[in-house]
Short mmCIF file of C-alpha atoms and ligand atoms in Angstrom, two decimals:
data_model
loop_
_atom_site.label_atom_id
_atom_site.label_comp_id
_atom_site.label_asym_id
_atom_site.label_seq_id
_atom_site.Cartn_x
_atom_site.Cartn_y
_atom_site.Cartn_z
CA MET A 1 -48.60 105.60 115.41
CA GLY A 2 -50.79 107.13 118.05
CA THR A 3 -52.29 106.62 121.46
CA PRO A 4 -54.40 104.80 120.56
CA SER A 5 -54.60 104.97 116.76
CA MET A 6 -57.27 102.72 115.41
CA PRO A 7 -56.36 101.12 112.13
CA SER A 8 -58.58 101.46 109.16
CA GLY A 9 -59.97 98.30 107.64
CA ALA A 10 -62.55 95.79 108.63
CA SER A 11 -62.36 96.14 112.41
CA ARG A 12 -65.82 96.10 113.90
CA ARG A 13 -67.00 97.68 117.14
CA LEU A 14 -69.24 95.18 118.92
CA ASP A 15 -70.40 97.46 121.71
CA ASP A 16 -68.99 100.44 123.53
CA ALA A 17 -66.03 98.60 124.94
CA GLN A 18 -65.46 95.66 122.61
CA ILE A 19 -63.72 95.81 119.25
CA ARG A 20 -63.27 92.94 116.86
CA HIS A 21 -60.27 92.18 114.62
CA GLU A 22 -59.25 89.12 112.68
CA VAL A 23 -55.84 89.16 114.35
CA ILE A 24 -54.40 90.87 117.41
CA VAL A 25 -50.67 91.11 117.94
CA VAL A 26 -49.60 91.73 121.54
CA GLY A 27 -46.27 93.57 121.75
CA GLY A 28 -44.83 96.14 119.35
CA GLY A 29 -41.13 95.23 119.46
CA GLN A 30 -39.24 93.78 116.53
CA ALA A 31 -41.24 90.51 116.62
CA GLY A 32 -44.60 92.32 116.67
CA LEU A 33 -43.49 94.60 113.83
CA ALA A 34 -42.20 91.69 111.74
CA ILE A 35 -45.48 89.80 111.95
CA GLY A 36 -47.29 93.10 111.36
CA TYR A 37 -45.39 93.48 108.09
CA PHE A 38 -46.60 90.11 106.82
CA LEU A 39 -50.17 90.63 108.04
CA ALA A 40 -50.28 93.99 106.26
CA GLN A 41 -49.04 92.29 103.10
CA GLN A 42 -51.93 89.83 103.39
CA GLY A 43 -54.32 92.75 103.70
CA ARG A 44 -55.51 91.35 107.00
CA ASP A 45 -57.54 93.24 109.58
CA PHE A 46 -55.26 93.44 112.61
CA THR A 47 -53.90 95.70 115.31
CA ILE A 48 -50.73 95.69 117.39
CA LEU A 49 -51.20 96.42 121.10
CA GLU A 50 -48.09 97.83 122.77
CA ALA A 51 -47.92 98.40 126.52
CA ASP A 52 -45.41 101.22 126.44
CA ARG A 53 -46.02 104.85 125.51
CA VAL A 54 -43.15 104.80 123.02
CA PRO A 55 -42.20 102.41 120.22
CA ALA A 56 -39.16 100.11 120.58
CA ALA A 57 -39.55 100.34 124.34
CA ALA A 58 -37.35 97.37 125.24
CA TRP A 59 -34.40 98.76 123.30
CA ARG A 60 -34.81 102.26 124.73
CA ALA A 61 -34.70 100.81 128.23
CA ARG A 62 -31.21 99.30 127.74
CA TRP A 63 -27.97 100.98 128.78
CA ASP A 64 -26.71 104.07 126.95
CA SER A 65 -23.54 102.68 125.38
CA LEU A 66 -25.08 99.40 124.18
CA LYS A 67 -23.95 98.30 120.75
CA LEU A 68 -25.47 95.32 119.06
CA PHE A 69 -23.46 92.15 118.60
CA THR A 70 -25.21 91.69 115.26
CA PRO A 71 -23.83 94.04 112.59
CA VAL A 72 -26.07 96.25 110.43
CA ARG A 73 -25.93 93.56 107.74
CA TYR A 74 -27.82 91.21 110.07
CA SER A 75 -30.12 93.67 111.80
CA SER A 76 -32.92 94.21 109.29
CA LEU A 77 -36.57 93.29 109.59
CA PRO A 78 -38.39 92.15 106.44
CA GLY A 79 -38.82 94.72 103.69
CA LEU A 80 -36.64 97.58 104.99
CA THR A 81 -32.84 97.53 105.16
CA PHE A 82 -31.24 98.75 108.36
CA PRO A 83 -29.37 101.92 107.33
CA GLY A 84 -25.60 102.37 107.57
CA ASP A 85 -22.35 100.56 106.90
CA PRO A 86 -23.25 96.84 106.77
CA ASP A 87 -20.15 95.97 108.79
CA SER A 88 -20.78 98.47 111.59
CA TYR A 89 -22.60 97.63 114.82
CA PRO A 90 -25.79 99.59 115.52
CA THR A 91 -26.22 101.49 118.77
CA ARG A 92 -29.25 101.13 121.01
CA ASP A 93 -30.64 104.44 119.75
CA GLU A 94 -30.14 103.49 116.11
CA VAL A 95 -32.18 100.32 116.66
CA ALA A 96 -34.95 102.29 118.38
CA ALA A 97 -34.96 104.79 115.49
CA TYR A 98 -34.99 102.01 112.90
CA LEU A 99 -37.93 100.21 114.54
CA THR A 100 -39.85 103.47 114.85
CA ASP A 101 -39.21 104.28 111.18
CA TYR A 102 -40.16 100.73 110.24
CA ALA A 103 -43.60 101.01 111.82
CA ARG A 104 -44.15 104.37 110.13
CA HIS A 105 -42.83 103.24 106.76
CA PHE A 106 -45.30 100.36 106.54
CA GLU A 107 -48.03 102.30 108.38
CA LEU A 108 -48.44 99.47 110.83
CA PRO A 109 -51.46 99.88 113.11
CA ILE A 110 -49.86 100.20 116.55
CA GLU A 111 -51.82 101.24 119.61
CA LEU A 112 -49.40 102.56 122.22
CA ASP A 113 -50.04 102.68 125.97
CA SER A 114 -52.15 99.55 125.53
CA ARG A 115 -51.08 96.86 127.98
CA VAL A 116 -52.95 93.62 127.55
CA ARG A 117 -54.04 92.34 130.96
CA SER A 118 -55.44 89.00 129.86
CA ILE A 119 -56.13 86.77 126.90
CA ARG A 120 -58.98 84.30 127.25
CA ARG A 121 -60.35 81.71 124.89
CA THR A 122 -64.11 81.89 124.41
CA ASP A 123 -66.35 80.09 121.93
CA GLY A 124 -63.87 79.78 119.11
CA SER A 125 -62.23 83.19 119.48
CA TYR A 126 -60.13 85.16 121.97
CA LEU A 127 -61.00 87.96 124.33
CA VAL A 128 -58.08 90.33 124.73
CA GLU A 129 -58.62 92.54 127.76
CA LEU A 130 -56.99 95.88 128.53
CA ASP A 131 -57.74 98.18 131.45
CA ASP A 132 -60.17 100.30 129.46
CA ARG A 133 -61.31 98.15 126.56
CA THR A 134 -61.71 94.63 125.30
CA TYR A 135 -61.00 93.15 121.91
CA GLU A 136 -62.22 90.02 120.28
CA ALA A 137 -60.10 88.24 117.69
CA ASP A 138 -60.02 84.96 115.81
CA GLN A 139 -56.26 84.79 116.17
CA VAL A 140 -53.70 86.25 118.56
CA VAL A 141 -49.93 86.52 118.26
CA VAL A 142 -48.09 86.97 121.56
CA ALA A 143 -44.90 88.91 120.81
CA THR A 144 -44.15 90.25 124.27
CA GLY A 145 -40.44 89.50 124.16
CA PRO A 146 -37.92 86.91 125.27
CA PHE A 147 -36.71 89.02 128.21
CA GLN A 148 -39.65 90.16 130.27
CA VAL A 149 -39.33 90.11 134.03
CA PRO A 150 -35.92 91.02 135.49
CA PHE A 151 -34.66 88.19 137.66
CA VAL A 152 -32.67 88.91 140.84
CA PRO A 153 -31.51 86.04 143.07
CA ALA A 154 -32.89 85.83 146.60
CA ILE A 155 -29.50 86.62 148.18
CA ALA A 156 -30.00 90.24 147.07
CA GLU A 157 -32.33 90.65 150.06
CA HIS A 158 -29.44 90.00 152.44
CA LEU A 159 -27.44 93.00 151.23
CA GLY A 160 -27.46 95.95 153.60
CA PRO A 161 -29.29 99.20 152.77
CA ASP A 162 -25.99 101.06 152.25
CA VAL A 163 -25.18 98.91 149.21
CA VAL A 164 -26.58 100.34 145.98
CA GLN A 165 -28.05 97.47 144.01
CA LEU A 166 -29.87 97.36 140.71
CA HIS A 167 -30.79 94.94 137.97
CA SER A 168 -29.01 95.43 134.66
CA THR A 169 -32.27 96.78 133.18
CA ALA A 170 -31.90 99.80 135.48
CA TYR A 171 -28.27 100.42 134.52
CA ARG A 172 -27.73 103.28 132.05
CA THR A 173 -24.29 104.80 132.50
CA PRO A 174 -21.27 104.65 134.90
CA THR A 175 -22.07 108.03 136.45
CA ASP A 176 -25.22 106.50 137.96
CA ILE A 177 -23.11 104.10 140.01
CA PRO A 178 -21.46 105.33 143.23
CA GLU A 179 -17.68 105.48 143.61
CA GLY A 180 -16.09 102.45 145.22
CA VAL A 181 -16.07 98.71 144.63
CA VAL A 182 -18.64 97.45 142.14
CA LEU A 183 -19.67 93.84 141.83
CA VAL A 184 -21.40 92.79 138.63
CA VAL A 185 -23.16 89.44 139.01
CA GLY A 186 -23.73 87.43 135.85
CA GLY A 187 -21.37 85.99 133.28
CA GLY A 188 -23.41 86.60 130.14
CA ASN A 189 -22.94 89.27 127.50
CA THR A 190 -24.69 91.88 129.63
CA GLY A 191 -22.54 91.25 132.71
CA PHE A 192 -19.35 91.31 130.68
CA GLN A 193 -20.23 94.52 128.85
CA ILE A 194 -21.30 96.40 131.96
CA ALA A 195 -18.23 95.20 133.88
CA GLU A 196 -15.98 96.34 131.05
CA GLU A 197 -17.60 99.76 130.85
CA LEU A 198 -17.38 100.35 134.60
CA SER A 199 -13.78 99.16 134.77
CA ALA A 200 -12.61 102.41 133.16
CA SER A 201 -13.55 104.33 136.31
CA ARG A 202 -14.07 101.81 139.15
CA GLU A 203 -12.66 98.74 140.85
CA VAL A 204 -14.86 96.11 139.25
CA HIS A 205 -15.48 92.47 140.15
CA LEU A 206 -17.49 90.03 138.08
CA SER A 207 -19.21 86.96 139.49
CA ILE A 208 -19.60 84.22 136.89
CA GLY A 209 -22.09 81.55 137.90
CA SER A 210 -21.78 79.39 134.81
CA ARG A 211 -19.22 79.93 132.11
CA GLN A 212 -20.46 80.63 128.62
CA THR A 213 -18.53 79.70 125.50
CA PRO A 214 -16.55 82.78 124.38
CA LEU A 215 -16.73 83.50 120.66
CA PRO A 216 -14.84 86.30 118.90
CA GLN A 217 -16.98 89.02 117.31
CA ARG A 218 -14.81 88.96 114.18
CA ILE A 219 -12.78 86.14 112.66
CA PHE A 220 -10.40 86.80 109.73
CA GLY A 221 -12.11 90.10 109.06
CA ARG A 222 -15.64 88.72 108.98
CA ASP A 223 -18.33 88.94 111.61
CA LEU A 224 -19.19 85.85 113.65
CA PHE A 225 -22.73 85.86 112.25
CA TRP A 226 -21.34 85.57 108.72
CA TYR A 227 -19.92 82.20 109.75
CA LEU A 228 -23.14 81.18 111.51
CA GLU A 229 -24.99 81.94 108.27
CA ALA A 230 -22.42 80.36 105.98
CA THR A 231 -22.32 77.14 107.99
CA GLY A 232 -26.10 77.07 108.38
CA LEU A 233 -25.76 76.97 112.18
CA ILE A 234 -28.02 79.98 112.67
CA ALA A 235 -30.84 78.07 110.95
CA LYS A 236 -30.44 74.79 112.85
CA THR A 237 -33.76 74.07 114.47
CA THR A 238 -34.68 72.74 117.89
CA ALA A 239 -35.70 69.53 116.14
CA SER A 240 -32.11 68.83 115.06
CA ARG A 241 -29.51 67.26 117.30
CA ILE A 242 -27.08 70.13 116.85
CA GLY A 243 -29.87 72.65 117.43
CA ARG A 244 -30.74 71.00 120.74
CA ARG A 245 -27.09 71.06 121.78
CA LEU A 246 -26.71 74.71 120.86
CA GLU A 247 -29.96 75.63 122.61
CA GLY A 248 -28.55 74.60 125.95
CA ARG A 249 -25.42 76.71 125.53
CA ASP A 250 -25.21 80.44 125.82
CA THR A 251 -22.40 82.21 124.07
CA LEU A 252 -20.32 85.18 125.03
CA ILE A 253 -19.77 87.29 121.95
CA GLY A 254 -16.67 89.44 121.55
CA SER A 255 -15.44 88.98 125.09
CA SER A 256 -13.80 86.42 127.35
CA PRO A 257 -12.94 86.09 131.04
CA ARG A 258 -9.25 86.29 130.21
CA ALA A 259 -9.59 89.49 128.16
CA LEU A 260 -11.76 91.10 130.80
CA ARG A 261 -9.18 90.33 133.48
CA ARG A 262 -6.06 91.19 131.51
CA ARG A 263 -7.18 94.16 129.44
CA HIS A 264 -9.65 95.72 131.81
CA GLY A 265 -8.42 94.63 135.22
CA VAL A 266 -11.76 93.14 136.24
CA GLN A 267 -11.42 90.61 139.05
CA LEU A 268 -13.33 87.39 138.46
CA HIS A 269 -15.19 85.29 141.01
CA GLY A 270 -17.35 82.18 141.08
CA ARG A 271 -21.08 82.12 141.62
CA ALA A 272 -22.41 84.57 144.22
CA VAL A 273 -24.00 82.31 146.84
CA ASP A 274 -24.71 84.53 149.81
CA ALA A 275 -24.69 88.08 151.07
CA ALA A 276 -24.68 89.82 154.43
CA GLY A 277 -24.41 93.58 154.85
CA ARG A 278 -21.76 94.72 152.34
CA THR A 279 -20.20 91.26 151.97
CA VAL A 280 -20.93 88.90 149.11
CA SER A 281 -19.66 85.29 149.31
CA PHE A 282 -18.77 83.23 146.28
CA SER A 283 -18.88 79.51 145.56
CA ASP A 284 -15.08 79.30 145.70
CA GLY A 285 -15.12 80.50 149.31
CA GLU A 286 -13.95 84.05 148.50
CA LYS A 287 -15.69 87.09 149.92
CA LEU A 288 -15.94 90.67 148.71
CA ASP A 289 -17.09 93.90 150.33
CA ALA A 290 -18.99 95.85 147.69
CA ASP A 291 -20.38 99.37 147.52
CA ALA A 292 -22.62 98.60 144.58
CA VAL A 293 -23.99 95.41 143.05
CA ILE A 294 -25.40 95.14 139.54
CA TRP A 295 -27.47 92.04 138.94
CA ALA A 296 -26.94 90.98 135.32
CA THR A 297 -28.78 87.80 136.18
CA GLY A 298 -31.24 87.63 133.36
CA PHE A 299 -34.97 87.47 133.02
CA ARG A 300 -37.99 85.27 133.43
CA VAL A 301 -40.82 84.96 130.95
CA ASP A 302 -44.27 85.66 132.39
CA HIS A 303 -47.28 84.36 130.48
CA SER A 304 -49.49 84.00 133.56
CA TRP A 305 -51.94 86.51 132.06
CA ILE A 306 -52.76 84.13 129.20
CA ASP A 307 -55.57 81.72 129.95
CA ALA A 308 -55.30 78.96 127.36
CA PRO A 309 -54.26 75.31 127.60
CA VAL A 310 -50.84 75.84 125.99
CA PHE A 311 -48.46 75.62 128.98
CA ASP A 312 -46.66 72.69 130.50
CA GLY A 313 -46.39 72.06 134.25
CA GLY A 314 -43.51 74.55 134.46
CA GLY A 315 -45.49 77.31 132.75
CA ARG A 316 -43.55 77.00 129.51
CA VAL A 317 -45.30 77.36 126.18
CA VAL A 318 -45.83 74.10 124.31
CA HIS A 319 -45.72 74.81 120.62
CA ARG A 320 -44.36 73.92 117.25
CA ARG A 321 -42.49 76.88 115.82
CA GLY A 322 -44.73 79.23 117.77
CA VAL A 323 -47.98 77.51 116.75
CA THR A 324 -49.87 76.21 119.79
CA GLU A 325 -52.61 73.64 120.09
CA SER A 326 -55.08 76.37 120.98
CA PRO A 327 -56.37 77.19 117.47
CA GLY A 328 -55.25 80.63 116.37
CA LEU A 329 -52.88 81.32 119.30
CA TYR A 330 -49.22 81.90 118.44
CA PHE A 331 -46.01 82.96 120.17
CA LEU A 332 -43.26 84.83 118.35
CA GLY A 333 -39.81 86.10 119.31
CA LEU A 334 -39.03 83.73 122.18
CA SER A 335 -35.44 82.50 122.53
CA TRP A 336 -35.01 79.35 120.50
CA LEU A 337 -38.64 79.38 119.39
CA HIS A 338 -37.28 77.52 116.38
CA THR A 339 -33.61 78.45 115.85
CA ARG A 340 -30.82 80.52 117.39
CA GLY A 341 -32.09 83.39 115.26
CA SER A 342 -35.66 83.31 116.61
CA ALA A 343 -35.06 86.10 119.15
CA LEU A 344 -32.64 88.11 116.99
CA ILE A 345 -33.64 91.15 115.00
CA GLY A 346 -32.18 89.92 111.71
CA TRP A 347 -33.74 86.45 111.80
CA VAL A 348 -37.13 86.82 113.50
CA LYS A 349 -38.64 87.32 110.04
CA ALA A 350 -38.45 83.60 109.23
CA ASP A 351 -40.67 82.62 112.17
CA ALA A 352 -42.89 85.66 111.56
CA GLU A 353 -43.43 84.58 107.95
CA HIS A 354 -44.20 81.04 109.09
CA ILE A 355 -46.81 82.23 111.59
CA ALA A 356 -48.27 84.68 109.07
CA HIS A 357 -48.70 81.76 106.71
CA GLN A 358 -50.49 79.79 109.45
CA ILE A 359 -52.72 82.78 110.07
CA GLY A 360 -53.47 83.04 106.36
CA THR A 361 -54.57 79.41 106.12
CA PHE A 362 -56.50 79.37 109.39
CA HIS A 363 -60.18 78.51 109.19
CA ARG A 364 -62.10 79.58 112.22
CA THR A 365 -64.62 76.77 112.09
CA SER A 366 -62.35 73.96 110.97
CA PRO A 367 -60.56 71.78 113.48
CA ASP A 368 -56.90 72.59 114.10
CA LYS A 369 -54.67 70.98 111.50
CA THR A 370 -51.48 71.82 113.32
CA PRO A 371 -49.25 68.80 113.94
CA ALA A 372 -48.80 67.94 117.60
CA PRO A 373 -46.60 70.54 119.30
CA GLN A 374 -43.12 69.36 120.04
CA HIS A 375 -41.24 72.12 121.71
CA VAL A 376 -41.39 74.02 124.95
CA ALA A 377 -40.03 77.53 125.38
C1 FAD B 401 -28.89 93.62 126.42
C2 FAD B 401 -29.42 92.96 125.18
C3 FAD B 401 -28.71 93.04 123.99
C4 FAD B 401 -29.19 92.44 122.83
N1 FAD B 401 -28.46 92.55 121.69
C5 FAD B 401 -28.91 92.01 120.55
C6 FAD B 401 -28.19 92.15 119.33
O1 FAD B 401 -27.09 92.69 119.30
N2 FAD B 401 -28.72 91.63 118.20
C7 FAD B 401 -29.92 90.97 118.21
O2 FAD B 401 -30.37 90.55 117.15
N3 FAD B 401 -30.60 90.79 119.36
C8 FAD B 401 -30.14 91.29 120.53
N4 FAD B 401 -30.86 91.12 121.68
C9 FAD B 401 -32.00 90.20 121.69
C10 FAD B 401 -33.32 90.67 121.05
O3 FAD B 401 -33.12 91.16 119.75
C11 FAD B 401 -34.01 91.74 121.87
O4 FAD B 401 -34.27 91.24 123.18
C12 FAD B 401 -35.34 92.25 121.28
O5 FAD B 401 -35.74 93.36 122.04
C13 FAD B 401 -36.47 91.20 121.26
O6 FAD B 401 -37.53 91.72 120.48
P1 FAD B 401 -39.07 91.30 120.73
O7 FAD B 401 -39.90 92.12 119.85
O8 FAD B 401 -39.21 89.83 120.69
O9 FAD B 401 -39.29 91.71 122.26
P2 FAD B 401 -39.21 93.15 122.93
O10 FAD B 401 -38.27 94.03 122.22
O11 FAD B 401 -39.00 92.90 124.38
O12 FAD B 401 -40.66 93.73 122.67
C14 FAD B 401 -41.79 93.23 123.33
C15 FAD B 401 -42.78 94.36 123.46
O13 FAD B 401 -43.97 93.85 124.05
C16 FAD B 401 -44.49 94.83 124.94
N5 FAD B 401 -45.32 94.12 125.91
C17 FAD B 401 -44.93 93.26 126.88
N6 FAD B 401 -46.00 92.79 127.56
C18 FAD B 401 -47.09 93.37 126.99
C19 FAD B 401 -48.50 93.28 127.24
N7 FAD B 401 -49.00 92.50 128.20
N8 FAD B 401 -49.34 94.02 126.45
C20 FAD B 401 -48.84 94.79 125.45
N9 FAD B 401 -47.52 94.91 125.19
C21 FAD B 401 -46.67 94.21 125.94
C22 FAD B 401 -43.26 95.47 125.55
O14 FAD B 401 -43.54 96.76 126.03
C23 FAD B 401 -42.29 95.48 124.36
O15 FAD B 401 -42.32 96.68 123.65
C24 FAD B 401 -30.40 91.71 122.85
C25 FAD B 401 -31.11 91.62 124.06
C26 FAD B 401 -30.63 92.23 125.21
C27 FAD B 401 -31.40 92.09 126.50
#
């Protein structure tokens, strides 16, 4: 991996600033690496463009103590087993190291520090534009992640300047947070884990806007994901009734409101609906004066830099298992692209293999044979 490291192979320089590949993958996280593995197996001419200066950037940017909720057994990309005890839970740094090793092991052509600014369809191919160069490709895989733009609710603006506030993406460790009362906003896995960690040294409150179904991490000595595999639930697709029901429900893994309150002394509140100065108001009428607020309020996906007729009125990608109606344009790694596993490290390979197969059978001049897209993500 280099900055940039041009792959060998059939890439062709068109002029000083324009380089041609059969396939361009945008994003060098687990999804980009997984599709890269299959494209390399096909002997295809491709490159992976990664915005960050380091590999596995999204994982490196998460908090220090993060442990995966998927055990080692279910954390491998295709072709290379995640090292360690299969029943242990990898740390953030172990995932970053694994992904870095993965790219090296398969000699995947990754160009770091290469943010794609736009993708445009032109005369049967795609122009992929960066600040300093432009690529042309027959096919493009967008693998820029399911969690892109940190979302903070508008009420954050009403907090006074003396309240320290940050999105969960900026949270690393408790020592970064001032002494005093901390409010964590967001009842998902991130909010629960940060609230639990801070509760060892602070008075912590958690605002839960919508309750997620709590599931134990381990049941009768086996990991939750063993059951999801054994029952086939992890592979239920968005086309199935059960898949559609599951898609609408987020799950809280290895934690619960009751455990957080009883074991860790975290005080629970309803949805945060307003703020003024140091005071945050909740939907149940309660109020809290906070010294710090951590917004574990999720992310938005931003594909506004892609100019192709593949979005619905709400800006969501219309596709069938990542295959769009724009010939040769694919999306990989989005939440529920196809199944619950689509955005998970241990299951992204199935969608990656599917898209690699589509890429392998793509004929530039032939009309698109893809069945009408059915899903939005
Ligand atoms: C807190 C947290 C905990 C999680 N825990 C688990 C877990 O335990 N197990 C599990 O399986 N999954 C977990 N996930 C979910 C998922 O595995 C990760 O979000 C994973 O990082 C998604 O991989 P990805 O490759 O799709 O996207 P990302 O890892 O986000 O990678 C996308 C890459 O694209 C790059 N990029 C973005 N825009 C551009 C652009 N315009 N040009 C070029 N490059 C660009 C980014 O720099 C990034 O490197 C967790 C997610 C979060 C947020």
